[in-house]
C-alpha atoms as a printed R data frame, in Angstrom:
    type eleno elety resid chain resno       x      y       z
1   ATOM     1    CA   UNK     A     1  11.157 12.949 -14.073
2   ATOM     2    CA   UNK     A     2  11.399 14.205 -10.425
3   ATOM     3    CA   UNK     A     3   7.806 14.376  -9.101
4   ATOM     4    CA   UNK     A     4   8.338 14.200  -5.376
5   ATOM     5    CA   UNK     A     5   8.922 17.228  -3.146
6   ATOM     6    CA   UNK     A     6  12.270 17.687  -1.425
7   ATOM     7    CA   UNK     A     7  13.168 17.580   2.261
8   ATOM     8    CA   UNK     A     8  16.377 18.190   4.172
9   ATOM     9    CA   UNK     A     9  18.701 16.337   6.543
10  ATOM    10    CA   UNK     A    10  21.245 18.841   7.738
11  ATOM    11    CA   UNK     A    11  22.728 20.471   4.606
12  ATOM    12    CA   UNK     A    12  21.722 17.491   2.438
13  ATOM    13    CA   UNK     A    13  18.647 17.390   0.215
14  ATOM    14    CA   UNK     A    14  16.451 14.280   0.069
15  ATOM    15    CA   UNK     A    15  14.003 13.605  -2.775
16  ATOM    16    CA   UNK     A    16  12.289 10.689  -4.404
17  ATOM    17    CA   UNK     A    17  12.092  9.932  -8.098
18  ATOM    18    CA   UNK     A    18  10.011  7.964 -10.575
19  ATOM    19    CA   UNK     A    19  13.017  5.691 -11.102
20  ATOM    20    CA   UNK     A    20  12.186  4.075  -7.703
21  ATOM    21    CA   UNK     A    21  15.067  5.678  -5.793
22  ATOM    22    CA   UNK     A    22  15.297  8.015  -2.819
23  ATOM    23    CA   UNK     A    23  18.257 10.310  -3.409
24  ATOM    24    CA   UNK     A    24  20.405 12.267  -1.001
25  ATOM    25    CA   UNK     A    25  22.451 15.121  -2.481
26  ATOM    26    CA   UNK     A    26  25.009 17.320  -0.752
27  ATOM    27    CA   UNK     A    27  24.592 21.110  -0.755
28  ATOM    28    CA   UNK     A    28  26.845 21.317  -3.803
29  ATOM    29    CA   UNK     A    29  24.690 18.809  -5.720
30  ATOM    30    CA   UNK     A    30  26.837 15.691  -5.421
31  ATOM    31    CA   UNK     A    31  25.115 12.345  -4.789
32  ATOM    32    CA   UNK     A    32  25.711 11.172  -1.221
33  ATOM    33    CA   UNK     A    33  23.600  8.036  -1.553
34  ATOM    34    CA   UNK     A    34  20.621  6.512  -3.358
35  ATOM    35    CA   UNK     A    35  18.235  3.933  -1.868
36  ATOM    36    CA   UNK     A    36  15.931  1.689  -3.904
37  ATOM    37    CA   UNK     A    37  12.210  1.184  -3.217
38  ATOM    38    CA   UNK     A    38   9.568 -0.681  -5.190
39  ATOM    39    CA   UNK     A    39   7.738  1.641  -7.567
40  ATOM    40    CA   UNK     A    40   8.031  5.339  -8.279
41  ATOM    41    CA   UNK     A    41   8.206  7.770  -5.380
42  ATOM    42    CA   UNK     A    42   5.557 10.469  -5.703
43  ATOM    43    CA   UNK     A    43   5.768 12.171  -2.276
44  ATOM    44    CA   UNK     A    44   8.388 13.941  -0.194
45  ATOM    45    CA   UNK     A    45  10.353 11.877   2.279
46  ATOM    46    CA   UNK     A    46   9.591 12.560   5.917
47  ATOM    47    CA   UNK     A    47  12.635 13.170   8.129
48  ATOM    48    CA   UNK     A    48  12.851 12.689  11.911
49  ATOM    49    CA   UNK     A    49  16.289 12.988  13.501
50  ATOM    50    CA   UNK     A    50  18.667 10.824  11.489
51  ATOM    51    CA   UNK     A    51  15.905  8.717   9.949
52  ATOM    52    CA   UNK     A    52  14.016  9.362   6.729
53  ATOM    53    CA   UNK     A    53  10.840  7.604   5.575
54  ATOM    54    CA   UNK     A    54   9.766  7.002   1.970
55  ATOM    55    CA   UNK     A    55   7.429  4.748   0.014
56  ATOM    56    CA   UNK     A    56   7.155  3.726  -3.594
57  ATOM    57    CA   UNK     A    57   3.610  4.446  -4.668
58  ATOM    58    CA   UNK     A    58   2.925  0.875  -5.791
59  ATOM    59    CA   UNK     A    59   4.552 -1.284  -3.103
60  ATOM    60    CA   UNK     A    60   2.450 -0.553  -0.038
61  ATOM    61    CA   UNK     A    61   5.473 -0.327   2.253
62  ATOM    62    CA   UNK     A    62   6.807  2.652   4.175
63  ATOM    63    CA   UNK     A    63  10.580  2.237   4.441
64  ATOM    64    CA   UNK     A    64  12.836  3.766   7.097
65  ATOM    65    CA   UNK     A    65  16.394  4.743   6.010
66  ATOM    66    CA   UNK     A    66  19.420  6.042   7.848
67  ATOM    67    CA   UNK     A    67  19.485  9.633   6.544
68  ATOM    68    CA   UNK     A    68  23.322  9.726   6.722
69  ATOM    69    CA   UNK     A    69  24.087  6.518   4.827
70  ATOM    70    CA   UNK     A    70  20.874  5.492   2.978
71  ATOM    71    CA   UNK     A    71  20.923  2.078   4.700
72  ATOM    72    CA   UNK     A    72  17.400  0.645   5.036
73  ATOM    73    CA   UNK     A    73  16.479  0.274   8.721
74  ATOM    74    CA   UNK     A    74  13.155 -1.475   8.330
75  ATOM    75    CA   UNK     A    75   9.709 -1.310   6.767
76  ATOM    76    CA   UNK     A    76   6.094 -0.847   7.787
77  ATOM    77    CA   UNK     A    77   3.612 -2.854   5.702
78  ATOM    78    CA   UNK     A    78   0.812 -0.396   4.834
79  ATOM    79    CA   UNK     A    79  -1.442 -2.787   2.947
80  ATOM    80    CA   UNK     A    80  -2.035 -0.630  -0.139
81  ATOM    81    CA   UNK     A    81  -0.714  1.976  -2.501
82  ATOM    82    CA   UNK     A    82   0.136  5.554  -1.476
83  ATOM    83    CA   UNK     A    83   1.328  8.770  -3.081
84  ATOM    84    CA   UNK     A    84   1.467 10.843   0.119
85  ATOM    85    CA   UNK     A    85   4.082 12.001   2.567
86  ATOM    86    CA   UNK     A    86   4.002 10.309   5.971
87  ATOM    87    CA   UNK     A    87   3.041 12.491   8.963
88  ATOM    88    CA   UNK     A    88   5.099 11.771  12.062
89  ATOM    89    CA   UNK     A    89   4.422 12.874  15.631
90  ATOM    90    CA   UNK     A    90   6.515 11.469  18.484
91  ATOM    91    CA   UNK     A    91   6.887  7.725  17.950
92  ATOM    92    CA   UNK     A    92   3.853  7.471  15.636
93  ATOM    93    CA   UNK     A    93   3.556  7.647  11.857
94  ATOM    94    CA   UNK     A    94   0.367  8.261   9.861
95  ATOM    95    CA   UNK     A    95   0.026  7.507   6.144
96  ATOM    96    CA   UNK     A    96  -3.013  8.183   3.942
97  ATOM    97    CA   UNK     A    97  -3.614  5.645   1.204
98  ATOM    98    CA   UNK     A    98  -5.001  5.444  -2.322
99  ATOM    99    CA   UNK     A    99  -6.879  2.362  -1.093
100 ATOM   100    CA   UNK     A   100  -9.389  4.555   0.811
101 ATOM   101    CA   UNK     A   101  -7.704  4.325   4.213
102 ATOM   102    CA   UNK     A   102  -5.372  5.989   6.670
103 ATOM   103    CA   UNK     A   103  -2.815  3.846   8.514
104 ATOM   104    CA   UNK     A   104  -1.325  4.545  11.929
105 ATOM   105    CA   UNK     A   105   1.933  2.873  12.908
106 ATOM   106    CA   UNK     A   106   4.809  2.895  15.352
107 ATOM   107    CA   UNK     A   107   8.053  4.518  14.168
108 ATOM   108    CA   UNK     A   108  10.303  2.517  16.562
109 ATOM   109    CA   UNK     A   109   9.284 -1.030  15.655
110 ATOM   110    CA   UNK     A   110   7.556 -0.233  12.316
111 ATOM   111    CA   UNK     A   111   4.366 -2.059  13.257
112 ATOM   112    CA   UNK     A   112   0.876 -1.141  12.070
113 ATOM   113    CA   UNK     A   113  -1.328 -0.017  14.957
114 ATOM   114    CA   UNK     A   114  -4.606  0.654  13.150
115 ATOM   115    CA   UNK     A   115  -6.254  1.241   9.803
116 ATOM   116    CA   UNK     A   116  -9.117  3.699   9.387
117 ATOM   117    CA   UNK     A   117 -11.427  3.236   6.399
118 ATOM   118    CA   UNK     A   118 -14.485  5.458   5.869
119 ATOM   119    CA   UNK     A   119 -17.684  3.464   5.991
120 ATOM   120    CA   UNK     A   120 -19.159  4.883   2.809
121 ATOM   121    CA   UNK     A   121 -18.117  6.534  -0.458
122 ATOM   122    CA   UNK     A   122 -14.996  4.502  -1.216
123 ATOM   123    CA   UNK     A   123 -12.506  7.003  -2.673
124 ATOM   124    CA   UNK     A   124  -8.715  7.391  -2.459
125 ATOM   125    CA   UNK     A   125  -6.803  9.692  -0.152
126 ATOM   126    CA   UNK     A   126  -4.399 11.814  -2.230
127 ATOM   127    CA   UNK     A   127  -4.016 14.257   0.631
128 ATOM   128    CA   UNK     A   128  -1.107 13.748   3.012
129 ATOM   129    CA   UNK     A   129  -2.272 13.529   6.628
130 ATOM   130    CA   UNK     A   130  -1.553 16.200   9.229
131 ATOM   131    CA   UNK     A   131  -1.365 15.446  12.943
132 ATOM   132    CA   UNK     A   132  -1.759 17.758  15.922
133 ATOM   133    CA   UNK     A   133  -3.104 17.445  19.450
134 ATOM   134    CA   UNK     A   134  -3.707 13.698  19.107
135 ATOM   135    CA   UNK     A   135  -5.824 14.103  15.967
136 ATOM   136    CA   UNK     A   136  -4.941 12.954  12.450
137 ATOM   137    CA   UNK     A   137  -6.614 14.898   9.618
138 ATOM   138    CA   UNK     A   138  -6.724 13.870   5.957
139 ATOM   139    CA   UNK     A   139  -8.818 14.808   2.932
140 ATOM   140    CA   UNK     A   140 -10.344 12.346   0.528
141 ATOM   141    CA   UNK     A   141 -11.537 12.258  -3.036
142 ATOM   142    CA   UNK     A   142 -14.987 11.565  -1.543
143 ATOM   143    CA   UNK     A   143 -15.142 15.334  -0.801
144 ATOM   144    CA   UNK     A   144 -14.726 14.861   2.933
145 ATOM   145    CA   UNK     A   145 -12.121 15.903   5.459
146 ATOM   146    CA   UNK     A   146 -11.706 13.265   8.154
147 ATOM   147    CA   UNK     A   147 -10.475 13.712  11.743
148 ATOM   148    CA   UNK     A   148  -9.225 10.471  13.282
149 ATOM   149    CA   UNK     A   149  -8.103  9.770  16.839
150 ATOM   150    CA   UNK     A   150  -4.318  9.280  16.602
151 ATOM   151    CA   UNK     A   151  -4.240  6.628  19.325
152 ATOM   152    CA   UNK     A   152  -7.186  4.473  18.307
153 ATOM   153    CA   UNK     A   153  -7.861  5.114  14.595
154 ATOM   154    CA   UNK     A   154 -11.514  5.928  15.312
155 ATOM   155    CA   UNK     A   155 -13.218  8.725  13.391
156 ATOM   156    CA   UNK     A   156 -13.834 11.809  15.527
157 ATOM   157    CA   UNK     A   157 -15.616 13.938  12.900
158 ATOM   158    CA   UNK     A   158 -15.759 14.679   9.193
159 ATOM   159    CA   UNK     A   159 -16.475 17.776   7.143
160 ATOM   160    CA   UNK     A   160 -18.173 17.725   3.717
161 ATOM   161    CA   UNK     A   161 -16.654 20.020   1.060
162 ATOM   162    CA   UNK     A   162 -18.206 20.742  -2.317
163 ATOM   163    CA   UNK     A   163 -15.281 19.149  -4.189
164 ATOM   164    CA   UNK     A   164 -12.593 16.483  -3.892
165 ATOM   165    CA   UNK     A   165  -9.917 17.181  -1.302
166 ATOM   166    CA   UNK     A   166  -6.467 16.407  -2.782
167 ATOM   167    CA   UNK     A   167  -4.675 19.214  -0.895
168 ATOM   168    CA   UNK     A   168  -2.946 18.352   2.357
169 ATOM   169    CA   UNK     A   169  -4.413 20.003   5.454
170 ATOM   170    CA   UNK     A   170  -2.503 22.265   7.827
171 ATOM   171    CA   UNK     A   171  -3.368 22.612  11.490
172 ATOM   172    CA   UNK     A   172  -2.646 26.019  13.136
173 ATOM   173    CA   UNK     A   173  -3.769 27.040  16.614
174 ATOM   174    CA   UNK     A   174  -6.379 24.291  16.758
175 ATOM   175    CA   UNK     A   175  -7.881 25.109  13.351
176 ATOM   176    CA   UNK     A   176  -7.664 22.966  10.230
177 ATOM   177    CA   UNK     A   177  -7.076 24.634   6.888
178 ATOM   178    CA   UNK     A   178  -7.482 22.699   3.618
179 ATOM   179    CA   UNK     A   179  -8.275 23.429  -0.001
180 ATOM   180    CA   UNK     A   180 -10.691 21.455  -2.136
181 ATOM   181    CA   UNK     A   181 -11.620 21.292  -5.834
182 ATOM   182    CA   UNK     A   182 -14.699 23.481  -5.404
183 ATOM   183    CA   UNK     A   183 -13.229 26.898  -6.319
């Protein structure tokens, strides 16, 4: 079973699997490397330069790997389960969590900077976060889209949809687009 989306590093393809491995395949389909995580991988690996980031959905850790060799470079303790792809902007990483939170961290030293948890309506985030212009945006099963200050982790605003938001938002020209389960 190969549930996670794919990403690229040069001509190589990176993808996670339910067998708890992040795989790197060459353009002709040969395995370049495989790296082990704890728990199945349900989201695409994020890639920045020669580093790729992946998490097993049950271990609560975002791991950084050398995208050329698969060697683990370090880990960011998230503090809960996730099934989403990390959003990375500059030296910051943002991860939405099943445990009703969004985590902001530093890519260079893999330290958690903040955790945002909505005050009411405790529901998981199945939506990967998007980040643009210093704002992190993520949708929740509580039927709300949240905008969070990327530097501080403080809520800037929220939008109520008529259904759960499992789709990942996209930010284009200062506008946020997201689908919800409300037809």
